mmCIF file of C-alpha atoms and ligand atoms in Angstrom:
data_model
loop_
_atom_site.group_PDB
_atom_site.id
_atom_site.type_symbol
_atom_site.label_atom_id
_atom_site.label_comp_id
_atom_site.label_asym_id
_atom_site.label_seq_id
_atom_site.Cartn_x
_atom_site.Cartn_y
_atom_site.Cartn_z
ATOM 1 C CA MET A 19 127.289 -109.579 156.708
ATOM 2 C CA THR A 20 128.539 -109.539 160.790
ATOM 3 C CA ASP A 21 125.957 -112.387 161.995
ATOM 4 C CA SER A 22 123.270 -110.116 164.363
ATOM 5 C CA SER A 23 122.264 -112.021 166.665
ATOM 6 C CA PRO A 24 123.231 -111.587 170.234
ATOM 7 C CA VAL A 25 126.053 -113.679 172.133
ATOM 8 C CA GLN A 26 126.786 -114.320 175.982
ATOM 9 C CA VAL A 27 130.594 -113.272 176.453
ATOM 10 C CA PRO A 28 132.696 -112.708 179.953
ATOM 11 C CA GLY A 29 133.523 -108.798 179.162
ATOM 12 C CA THR A 30 136.812 -107.777 181.166
ATOM 13 C CA VAL A 31 136.144 -104.482 182.355
ATOM 14 C CA LEU A 32 138.879 -102.099 181.276
ATOM 15 C CA THR A 33 138.058 -98.245 182.896
ATOM 16 C CA MET A 34 135.383 -97.019 185.568
ATOM 17 C CA ARG A 35 135.082 -93.200 185.308
ATOM 18 C CA ARG A 36 132.416 -90.718 187.415
ATOM 19 C CA ILE A 37 130.743 -87.896 185.335
ATOM 20 C CA GLY A 38 128.781 -86.075 187.340
ATOM 21 C CA THR A 39 126.146 -88.652 189.480
ATOM 22 C CA TYR A 40 126.661 -91.449 186.541
ATOM 23 C CA GLN A 41 129.663 -94.587 185.968
ATOM 24 C CA THR A 42 130.560 -94.743 183.359
ATOM 25 C CA MET A 43 132.389 -98.491 182.738
ATOM 26 C CA THR A 44 134.215 -99.674 179.645
ATOM 27 C CA LEU A 45 134.159 -103.374 179.080
ATOM 28 C CA VAL A 46 135.870 -105.555 176.879
ATOM 29 C CA ALA A 47 133.117 -107.556 175.397
ATOM 30 C CA PRO A 48 134.142 -108.969 171.955
ATOM 31 C CA GLY A 49 131.434 -109.790 169.017
ATOM 32 C CA VAL A 50 129.226 -107.739 171.553
ATOM 33 C CA ALA A 51 130.460 -104.714 169.852
ATOM 34 C CA GLU A 52 130.891 -105.599 166.555
ATOM 35 C CA ARG A 53 126.971 -106.924 166.343
ATOM 36 C CA PHE A 54 126.125 -103.676 167.861
ATOM 37 C CA ARG A 55 123.408 -101.344 165.926
ATOM 38 C CA PRO A 56 122.689 -97.584 167.777
ATOM 39 C CA GLY A 57 119.251 -98.654 170.298
ATOM 40 C CA GLN A 58 120.465 -101.210 170.849
ATOM 41 C CA PHE A 59 121.292 -102.423 174.429
ATOM 42 C CA VAL A 60 123.458 -105.087 176.616
ATOM 43 C CA ALA A 61 121.798 -106.778 179.936
ATOM 44 C CA VAL A 62 124.533 -107.688 182.868
ATOM 45 C CA ALA A 63 124.600 -110.301 184.938
ATOM 46 C CA VAL A 64 125.067 -109.039 188.536
ATOM 47 C CA GLY A 65 126.551 -110.508 192.150
ATOM 48 C CA GLY A 66 128.705 -112.666 190.929
ATOM 49 C CA GLU A 67 128.823 -116.536 190.490
ATOM 50 C CA GLN A 68 127.102 -116.925 193.896
ATOM 51 C CA SER A 69 124.482 -113.850 193.422
ATOM 52 C CA SER A 70 120.528 -114.259 194.700
ATOM 53 C CA MET A 71 120.107 -111.267 192.068
ATOM 54 C CA LEU A 72 118.576 -113.803 189.441
ATOM 55 C CA LEU A 73 117.724 -111.197 186.898
ATOM 56 C CA ARG A 74 120.092 -109.441 184.438
ATOM 57 C CA ARG A 75 120.262 -105.730 184.465
ATOM 58 C CA CYS A 76 119.732 -103.702 181.010
ATOM 59 C CA PHE A 77 121.568 -101.104 179.775
ATOM 60 C CA SER A 78 122.120 -98.917 176.892
ATOM 61 C CA VAL A 79 125.204 -98.574 175.353
ATOM 62 C CA ARG A 80 126.932 -95.203 174.428
ATOM 63 C CA GLU A 81 129.855 -96.363 172.691
ATOM 64 C CA VAL A 82 131.229 -99.383 171.085
ATOM 65 C CA LYS A 83 134.771 -99.216 169.627
ATOM 66 C CA PRO A 84 137.058 -101.941 167.555
ATOM 67 C CA ASP A 85 139.699 -101.828 170.684
ATOM 68 C CA TYR A 86 140.942 -104.546 172.160
ATOM 69 C CA GLY A 87 138.861 -107.168 170.068
ATOM 70 C CA GLY A 88 135.661 -105.135 170.649
ATOM 71 C CA THR A 89 134.696 -102.499 173.254
ATOM 72 C CA VAL A 90 130.872 -101.685 174.811
ATOM 73 C CA GLU A 91 130.846 -98.486 176.946
ATOM 74 C CA ILE A 92 127.616 -98.278 178.992
ATOM 75 C CA VAL A 93 126.557 -95.275 181.957
ATOM 76 C CA PHE A 94 124.867 -95.900 185.062
ATOM 77 C CA ALA A 95 123.107 -94.543 187.727
ATOM 78 C CA VAL A 96 123.351 -95.946 190.925
ATOM 79 C CA ARG A 97 119.837 -97.087 192.039
ATOM 80 C CA GLY A 98 119.748 -100.210 194.041
ATOM 81 C CA LYS A 99 121.830 -103.334 194.747
ATOM 82 C CA GLY A 100 122.771 -104.664 191.649
ATOM 83 C CA THR A 101 123.982 -101.046 190.282
ATOM 84 C CA GLU A 102 125.602 -100.846 193.563
ATOM 85 C CA TRP A 103 127.541 -103.850 192.801
ATOM 86 C CA LEU A 104 128.513 -102.561 189.493
ATOM 87 C CA ALA A 105 129.883 -99.492 190.892
ATOM 88 C CA ALA A 106 132.117 -101.441 192.999
ATOM 89 C CA LEU A 107 133.970 -103.330 189.754
ATOM 90 C CA ARG A 108 137.558 -102.394 188.848
ATOM 91 C CA PRO A 109 139.411 -102.623 185.675
ATOM 92 C CA ARG A 110 140.246 -106.114 185.106
ATOM 93 C CA ASP A 111 137.573 -108.053 186.897
ATOM 94 C CA ILE A 112 135.308 -110.229 184.696
ATOM 95 C CA VAL A 113 131.275 -109.350 183.646
ATOM 96 C CA ASP A 114 128.727 -111.778 182.011
ATOM 97 C CA VAL A 115 127.563 -109.324 179.693
ATOM 98 C CA ALA A 116 124.694 -110.396 176.813
ATOM 99 C CA GLY A 117 124.083 -108.504 173.734
ATOM 100 C CA PRO A 118 123.421 -106.658 171.616
ATOM 101 C CA LEU A 119 119.583 -107.182 172.399
ATOM 102 C CA GLY A 120 116.481 -105.281 170.719
ATOM 103 C CA ARG A 121 115.803 -103.852 167.517
ATOM 104 C CA PRO A 122 117.945 -100.598 166.727
ATOM 105 C CA PHE A 123 116.627 -97.208 165.805
ATOM 106 C CA PRO A 124 115.599 -97.049 162.256
ATOM 107 C CA LEU A 125 118.218 -94.847 159.940
ATOM 108 C CA PRO A 126 116.876 -92.367 157.069
ATOM 109 C CA ARG A 127 117.919 -93.025 154.037
ATOM 110 C CA ASP A 128 119.144 -89.416 153.182
ATOM 111 C CA PRO A 129 120.290 -86.610 154.756
ATOM 112 C CA VAL A 130 117.766 -85.491 157.204
ATOM 113 C CA ASN A 131 117.092 -82.950 159.850
ATOM 114 C CA CYS A 132 117.171 -85.033 163.101
ATOM 115 C CA VAL A 133 116.390 -83.520 166.567
ATOM 116 C CA LEU A 134 117.583 -86.148 169.284
ATOM 117 C CA LEU A 135 116.052 -85.832 172.297
ATOM 118 C CA GLY A 136 117.464 -87.448 175.889
ATOM 119 C CA VAL A 137 116.460 -87.514 179.245
ATOM 120 C CA ALA A 138 119.139 -87.836 181.989
ATOM 121 C CA HIS A 139 120.756 -91.750 181.311
ATOM 122 C CA GLY A 140 118.604 -91.913 178.229
ATOM 123 C CA SER A 141 120.745 -89.936 176.680
ATOM 124 C CA ALA A 142 123.638 -91.832 176.653
ATOM 125 C CA ALA A 143 121.588 -94.092 173.357
ATOM 126 C CA LEU A 144 121.564 -90.825 171.282
ATOM 127 C CA PHE A 145 125.727 -90.657 171.091
ATOM 128 C CA PRO A 146 126.281 -94.263 168.780
ATOM 129 C CA LEU A 147 122.731 -93.171 166.989
ATOM 130 C CA ALA A 148 124.284 -89.389 166.229
ATOM 131 C CA ALA A 149 127.999 -91.128 164.814
ATOM 132 C CA VAL A 150 125.528 -93.251 162.135
ATOM 133 C CA LEU A 151 123.581 -90.406 161.243
ATOM 134 C CA GLY A 152 126.673 -88.287 160.992
ATOM 135 C CA GLN A 153 128.175 -90.367 158.933
ATOM 136 C CA ARG A 154 124.920 -89.945 156.381
ATOM 137 C CA ASP A 155 125.242 -86.395 156.378
ATOM 138 C CA CYS A 156 121.948 -85.853 158.514
ATOM 139 C CA ARG A 157 121.797 -83.106 160.266
ATOM 140 C CA LEU A 158 121.939 -83.591 164.060
ATOM 141 C CA HIS A 159 119.904 -81.500 166.537
ATOM 142 C CA PHE A 160 120.663 -82.308 170.417
ATOM 143 C CA VAL A 161 117.761 -81.585 173.327
ATOM 144 C CA LEU A 162 118.779 -82.718 176.443
ATOM 145 C CA GLY A 163 117.439 -82.568 180.021
ATOM 146 C CA GLY A 164 117.502 -83.916 183.375
ATOM 147 C CA ALA A 165 116.268 -83.073 187.043
ATOM 148 C CA THR A 166 119.528 -80.919 187.676
ATOM 149 C CA SER A 167 122.889 -79.661 185.848
ATOM 150 C CA ASP A 168 124.455 -83.473 186.942
ATOM 151 C CA ASP A 169 121.835 -85.481 185.418
ATOM 152 C CA VAL A 170 122.412 -84.170 181.842
ATOM 153 C CA LEU A 171 124.401 -86.225 180.197
ATOM 154 C CA GLY A 172 126.918 -85.906 177.514
ATOM 155 C CA ALA A 173 125.753 -82.150 176.934
ATOM 156 C CA ARG A 174 129.755 -81.561 175.782
ATOM 157 C CA GLY A 175 129.686 -84.678 173.511
ATOM 158 C CA ALA A 176 126.700 -83.226 171.390
ATOM 159 C CA ARG A 177 128.255 -79.594 171.442
ATOM 160 C CA ARG A 178 131.250 -81.122 169.707
ATOM 161 C CA THR A 179 128.794 -83.305 167.429
ATOM 162 C CA GLY A 180 125.599 -81.943 167.140
ATOM 163 C CA ASP A 181 124.718 -78.652 164.817
ATOM 164 C CA SER A 182 122.963 -77.426 167.696
ATOM 165 C CA VAL A 183 122.484 -78.326 171.681
ATOM 166 C CA ALA A 184 119.166 -77.424 173.592
ATOM 167 C CA VAL A 185 119.213 -78.096 177.555
ATOM 168 C CA ALA A 186 117.004 -78.097 180.102
ATOM 169 C CA THR A 187 116.485 -78.975 183.590
ATOM 170 C CA GLU A 188 114.143 -79.001 186.337
ATOM 171 C CA ASP A 189 115.861 -77.184 188.802
ATOM 172 C CA GLY A 190 117.207 -74.329 185.625
ATOM 173 C CA SER A 191 120.847 -75.411 187.038
ATOM 174 C CA LEU A 192 121.800 -75.873 183.465
ATOM 175 C CA GLY A 193 120.307 -74.552 180.316
ATOM 176 C CA SER A 194 116.289 -73.690 180.754
ATOM 177 C CA ALA A 195 114.809 -74.172 183.553
ATOM 178 C CA GLY A 196 111.187 -76.802 182.782
ATOM 179 C CA SER A 197 111.885 -79.522 181.159
ATOM 180 C CA VAL A 198 112.927 -81.003 177.258
ATOM 181 C CA GLY A 199 109.420 -81.033 176.255
ATOM 182 C CA ASP A 200 109.117 -77.323 176.712
ATOM 183 C CA LEU A 201 111.889 -77.061 174.539
ATOM 184 C CA LEU A 202 110.596 -79.367 171.555
ATOM 185 C CA PRO A 203 108.558 -77.535 169.358
ATOM 186 C CA GLY A 204 111.414 -74.685 168.771
ATOM 187 C CA VAL A 205 113.820 -77.018 168.286
ATOM 188 C CA ILE A 206 111.849 -78.812 165.643
ATOM 189 C CA GLU A 207 110.366 -75.492 163.981
ATOM 190 C CA ASP A 208 114.043 -73.782 163.869
ATOM 191 C CA ALA A 209 115.988 -77.185 162.855
ATOM 192 C CA GLN A 210 112.680 -77.654 160.385
ATOM 193 C CA ALA A 211 113.432 -81.558 162.111
ATOM 194 C CA ASP A 212 112.321 -84.140 159.727
ATOM 195 C CA VAL A 213 112.136 -86.881 162.485
ATOM 196 C CA VAL A 214 112.454 -86.898 166.338
ATOM 197 C CA TYR A 215 114.880 -89.960 168.110
ATOM 198 C CA ALA A 216 114.033 -89.880 171.452
ATOM 199 C CA CYS A 217 114.714 -91.915 174.643
ATOM 200 C CA GLY A 218 113.936 -91.077 178.564
ATOM 201 C CA PRO A 219 111.105 -91.632 180.965
ATOM 202 C CA LEU A 220 107.546 -92.740 179.140
ATOM 203 C CA ASP A 221 106.053 -89.636 180.274
ATOM 204 C CA THR A 222 108.944 -87.874 178.022
ATOM 205 C CA LEU A 223 108.367 -89.805 175.350
ATOM 206 C CA ARG A 224 104.394 -90.014 175.433
ATOM 207 C CA ALA A 225 105.101 -85.714 175.321
ATOM 208 C CA VAL A 226 107.488 -85.634 172.481
ATOM 209 C CA THR A 227 105.462 -88.218 170.616
ATOM 210 C CA ARG A 228 102.090 -85.894 171.169
ATOM 211 C CA THR A 229 104.424 -83.010 169.733
ATOM 212 C CA CYS A 230 106.103 -85.183 166.685
ATOM 213 C CA THR A 231 102.087 -85.899 165.659
ATOM 214 C CA GLY A 232 100.748 -82.419 166.151
ATOM 215 C CA TYR A 233 103.733 -80.967 163.506
ATOM 216 C CA GLY A 234 103.426 -83.990 161.359
ATOM 217 C CA ILE A 235 106.566 -85.690 161.547
ATOM 218 C CA PRO A 236 107.931 -89.244 163.011
ATOM 219 C CA ALA A 237 109.131 -89.892 166.788
ATOM 220 C CA GLN A 238 111.062 -92.665 166.870
ATOM 221 C CA VAL A 239 111.259 -93.764 170.890
ATOM 222 C CA ALA A 240 113.583 -95.726 172.910
ATOM 223 C CA VAL A 241 111.560 -97.005 175.758
ATOM 224 C CA GLU A 242 113.242 -98.408 179.119
ATOM 225 C CA GLU A 243 110.631 -100.500 180.675
ATOM 226 C CA PRO A 244 111.140 -102.416 183.010
ATOM 227 C CA MET A 245 112.588 -105.819 181.795
ATOM 228 C CA ALA A 246 113.166 -109.200 183.509
ATOM 229 C CA CYS A 247 114.866 -111.890 181.213
ATOM 230 C CA GLY A 248 115.927 -108.934 178.547
ATOM 231 C CA THR A 249 114.995 -112.093 175.377
ATOM 232 C CA GLY A 250 111.598 -112.443 175.232
ATOM 233 C CA VAL A 251 111.061 -115.450 177.313
ATOM 234 C CA CYS A 252 109.325 -114.014 180.500
ATOM 235 C CA MET A 253 106.908 -111.426 179.015
ATOM 236 C CA ALA A 254 107.464 -109.630 182.041
ATOM 237 C CA CYS A 255 107.934 -106.166 179.638
ATOM 238 C CA VAL A 256 104.942 -105.998 177.226
ATOM 239 C CA LEU A 257 103.889 -103.250 176.286
ATOM 240 C CA PRO A 258 100.285 -102.214 174.420
ATOM 241 C CA VAL A 259 101.288 -101.368 170.367
ATOM 242 C CA ILE A 260 99.371 -100.673 167.713
ATOM 243 C CA GLY A 261 100.375 -103.156 164.744
ATOM 244 C CA ASP A 262 100.287 -102.842 161.368
ATOM 245 C CA ASP A 263 97.122 -104.064 160.928
ATOM 246 C CA GLY A 264 95.815 -101.685 163.398
ATOM 247 C CA GLY A 265 94.889 -103.837 166.227
ATOM 248 C CA THR A 266 96.248 -103.379 169.604
ATOM 249 C CA HIS A 267 99.073 -106.013 170.752
ATOM 250 C CA MET A 268 100.939 -106.677 173.851
ATOM 251 C CA VAL A 269 104.400 -106.587 172.509
ATOM 252 C CA ARG A 270 107.726 -107.200 174.310
ATOM 253 C CA THR A 271 110.150 -103.909 174.310
ATOM 254 C CA CYS A 272 113.340 -106.048 174.948
ATOM 255 C CA VAL A 273 112.566 -107.947 171.359
ATOM 256 C CA GLU A 274 110.208 -106.116 169.475
ATOM 257 C CA GLY A 275 111.586 -103.243 171.363
ATOM 258 C CA PRO A 276 112.584 -100.734 172.346
ATOM 259 C CA VAL A 277 112.460 -98.645 169.887
ATOM 260 C CA PHE A 278 109.017 -98.074 168.776
ATOM 261 C CA ARG A 279 107.042 -95.268 166.015
ATOM 262 C CA GLY A 280 106.089 -93.178 168.951
ATOM 263 C CA GLU A 281 102.146 -92.886 167.771
ATOM 264 C CA ARG A 282 102.164 -96.506 167.805
ATOM 265 C CA VAL A 283 102.483 -97.005 171.061
ATOM 266 C CA ARG A 284 98.735 -96.655 173.886
ATOM 267 C CA TRP A 285 100.477 -94.711 175.381
ATOM 268 C CA ASP A 286 97.717 -93.494 178.138
ATOM 269 C CA ASP A 287 97.295 -98.115 178.400
ATOM 270 C CA VAL A 288 100.700 -98.688 179.186
ATOM 271 C CA GLY A 289 100.377 -100.839 182.458
ATOM 272 C CA THR A 290 97.459 -102.362 181.477
ATOM 273 C CA ILE A 291 96.076 -104.544 179.012
ATOM 274 C CA PRO A 292 93.577 -102.935 177.019
ATOM 275 C CA PHE A 293 89.920 -104.751 176.660
ATOM 276 C CA ASP A 294 90.494 -105.321 172.788
ATOM 277 C CA ALA A 295 94.462 -106.285 172.594
ATOM 278 C CA LEU A 296 95.676 -109.290 171.064
ATOM 279 C CA GLY A 297 97.688 -111.562 173.324
ATOM 280 C CA ALA A 298 101.881 -111.340 172.941
ATOM 281 C CA PRO A 299 103.142 -113.325 170.371
ATOM 282 C CA ARG A 300 104.723 -116.794 170.585
ATOM 283 C CA ALA A 301 107.794 -116.678 172.908
ATOM 284 C CA LEU A 302 110.569 -116.869 170.439
ATOM 285 C CA ARG A 303 114.079 -118.523 171.124
ATOM 286 C CA LEU A 304 116.711 -116.309 170.673
ATOM 287 C CA GLY A 305 118.111 -118.364 168.011
ATOM 288 C CA GLU A 306 114.959 -118.138 165.878
ATOM 289 C CA ARG A 307 115.205 -113.860 165.893
ATOM 290 C CA SER A 308 116.046 -112.252 162.711
HETATM 291 C C1 LIG B 16 116.455 -101.216 177.946
HETATM 292 C C2 LIG B 16 116.570 -100.734 179.108
HETATM 293 C C3 LIG B 16 118.080 -99.924 178.714
HETATM 294 C C4 LIG B 16 118.696 -99.078 180.592
HETATM 295 N N1 LIG B 16 119.426 -98.406 180.355
HETATM 296 C C5 LIG B 16 119.827 -97.704 181.403
HETATM 297 C C6 LIG B 16 121.335 -96.745 181.248
HETATM 298 O O1 LIG B 16 121.817 -97.062 180.383
HETATM 299 N N2 LIG B 16 121.280 -96.416 182.450
HETATM 300 C C7 LIG B 16 121.639 -96.597 183.683
HETATM 301 O O2 LIG B 16 121.322 -96.005 184.805
HETATM 302 N N3 LIG B 16 119.723 -97.340 183.764
HETATM 303 C C8 LIG B 16 119.764 -97.853 182.317
HETATM 304 N N4 LIG B 16 118.134 -98.690 182.328
HETATM 305 C C9 LIG B 16 117.452 -99.047 183.737
HETATM 306 C C10 LIG B 16 118.282 -99.735 184.944
HETATM 307 O O3 LIG B 16 117.862 -101.171 184.020
HETATM 308 C C11 LIG B 16 117.958 -100.106 185.933
HETATM 309 O O4 LIG B 16 118.191 -98.696 186.629
HETATM 310 C C12 LIG B 16 118.571 -100.896 186.566
HETATM 311 O O5 LIG B 16 118.185 -102.591 186.822
HETATM 312 C C13 LIG B 16 118.451 -101.027 188.119
HETATM 313 O O6 LIG B 16 119.180 -102.102 188.680
HETATM 314 P P1 LIG B 16 119.757 -101.941 190.340
HETATM 315 O O7 LIG B 16 119.561 -103.912 190.731
HETATM 316 O O8 LIG B 16 120.670 -101.543 190.823
HETATM 317 O O9 LIG B 16 118.168 -101.495 191.030
HETATM 318 P P2 LIG B 16 116.447 -102.527 191.673
HETATM 319 O O10 LIG B 16 117.158 -102.614 192.857
HETATM 320 O O11 LIG B 16 116.724 -103.251 190.532
HETATM 321 O O12 LIG B 16 116.124 -101.460 191.305
HETATM 322 C C14 LIG B 16 116.021 -99.741 191.919
HETATM 323 C C15 LIG B 16 115.139 -98.777 191.748
HETATM 324 O O13 LIG B 16 115.055 -98.571 189.587
HETATM 325 C C16 LIG B 16 114.435 -98.995 189.504
HETATM 326 N N5 LIG B 16 114.573 -99.681 188.058
HETATM 327 C C17 LIG B 16 114.481 -100.894 188.119
HETATM 328 N N6 LIG B 16 114.702 -101.556 186.907
HETATM 329 C C18 LIG B 16 114.535 -100.356 185.529
HETATM 330 C C19 LIG B 16 114.662 -100.085 184.614
HETATM 331 N N7 LIG B 16 114.249 -101.338 183.705
HETATM 332 N N8 LIG B 16 113.825 -98.949 184.667
HETATM 333 C C20 LIG B 16 113.696 -98.202 185.177
HETATM 334 N N9 LIG B 16 113.367 -97.581 186.621
HETATM 335 C C21 LIG B 16 114.310 -99.342 186.956
HETATM 336 C C22 LIG B 16 112.979 -99.945 190.469
HETATM 337 O O14 LIG B 16 112.019 -99.609 189.809
HETATM 338 C C23 LIG B 16 113.920 -99.151 191.958
HETATM 339 O O15 LIG B 16 113.147 -97.878 191.731
HETATM 340 C C24 LIG B 16 118.066 -99.240 181.650
HETATM 341 C C25 LIG B 16 116.769 -100.236 181.279
HETATM 342 C C26 LIG B 16 116.243 -100.666 180.392
HETATM 343 C C27 LIG B 16 115.209 -101.654 180.303
HETATM 344 S S1 LIG B 17 111.739 -108.597 179.772
HETATM 345 FE FE1 LIG B 17 111.639 -110.895 179.277
HETATM 346 S S2 LIG B 17 110.163 -111.117 177.677
HETATM 347 FE FE2 LIG B 17 110.919 -108.552 178.433
#
C-alpha cells in the first residue's frame, strides 16, 4: 500500500498552457502524484529562494499521471504576486511542492448517481474525482459555472466523460444565465442523484448544501478557505464544523478538510468563532497524521 503522508519535493515544470483565463501547469513531482487522492491539494512555494513571499499557495490537483515518475497538473488564475510569479515559469524551471495535502472526497462503495458541481477554478478538483467514480461505474452529471464563458473550467472534458453536463454563467455567455445553484435542483431530479460533490466559493457551497438537505441527499463539499501553512500548524484556516458529538469544533480546513459533509459546516458562522465552539484540536505534526 502506498504511503499516504505528504512529501515536499522539487517539482520540475513540464508544460505551461493557457486555457481561457487560466494557466495550466504540469509539474513532474514524484511522490506527490502516487500518493494523491481526489479532493487533496498541493501547496507551492512562490518567488524563488530569496523570496519575501513566505507562504505557500494552495492549488487543487486537476490530474495526476504516472509519466516521468509522476506528474501533477494544477490550474490557476493570476490573482496576485504569487500566481503572477508561477505564471511566468517556463518548462524545466524548478518549484518547491508539498503534497498531497488534506483529506480526499469519500467515495461510494456502490455505483451511484453523482452530481459534480464546480464553479470557476473549483471545477479542477472534480476531474480526478470523476475518473475514480467512473471506474466504480457511477453515473456522472456535471454542473459547471463561472462569471463568464472564459471562467468555466473543463466543460469539454466534462462532455467527454459525463452522462450529462449543465453550464451556467452569470452573464449568460455560455449555458444558461444565472448560477449553478439555479440549475442544481433540476439536475438532482433528472439524475435521481444520490450524492452531490461540490467545489467553489463558500456562498455556492452553502446553497448546494441547502438544496441537498432539501432533497435528503449528502453534499460533499471541498472548501477553499484561505490558508497560510497548509499543514495544520498555524490555525489560519479554521471553520466551525459540527462534529460526531453534536458539538461545534473549530477545525482546520487544511488537515481536517478541505472536504466536509456540507450539513456539518455552520455556513452562517464562517469567519466567526461561535460562542459554543470548542477549540481547534491540538496541532498535529505532519508525521502524526494517518
Ligand atoms: C485548498 C485550496 C485550493 C485552491 N485551489 C485553487 C486552484 O485550483 N486554482 C486557483 O486559481 N486558485 C486556487 N486556490 C486559491 C489560491 O490559493 C489563491 O488564489 C492564491 O493563493 C493567490 O495567491 P497570490 O499570491 O497570487 O495572490 P494573493 O496576493 O495572496 O491574493 C490575491 C487575491 O486572492 C485572494 N486569495 C488569496 N488566497 C486565497 C484563497 N486561498 N482562496 C481564495 N482567495 C484567495 C486574496 O484575498 C486576494 O484578493 C485554492 C485555495 C485553497 C485554499
Ligand atoms: S493553513 Fe495553517 S493550519 Fe490550516
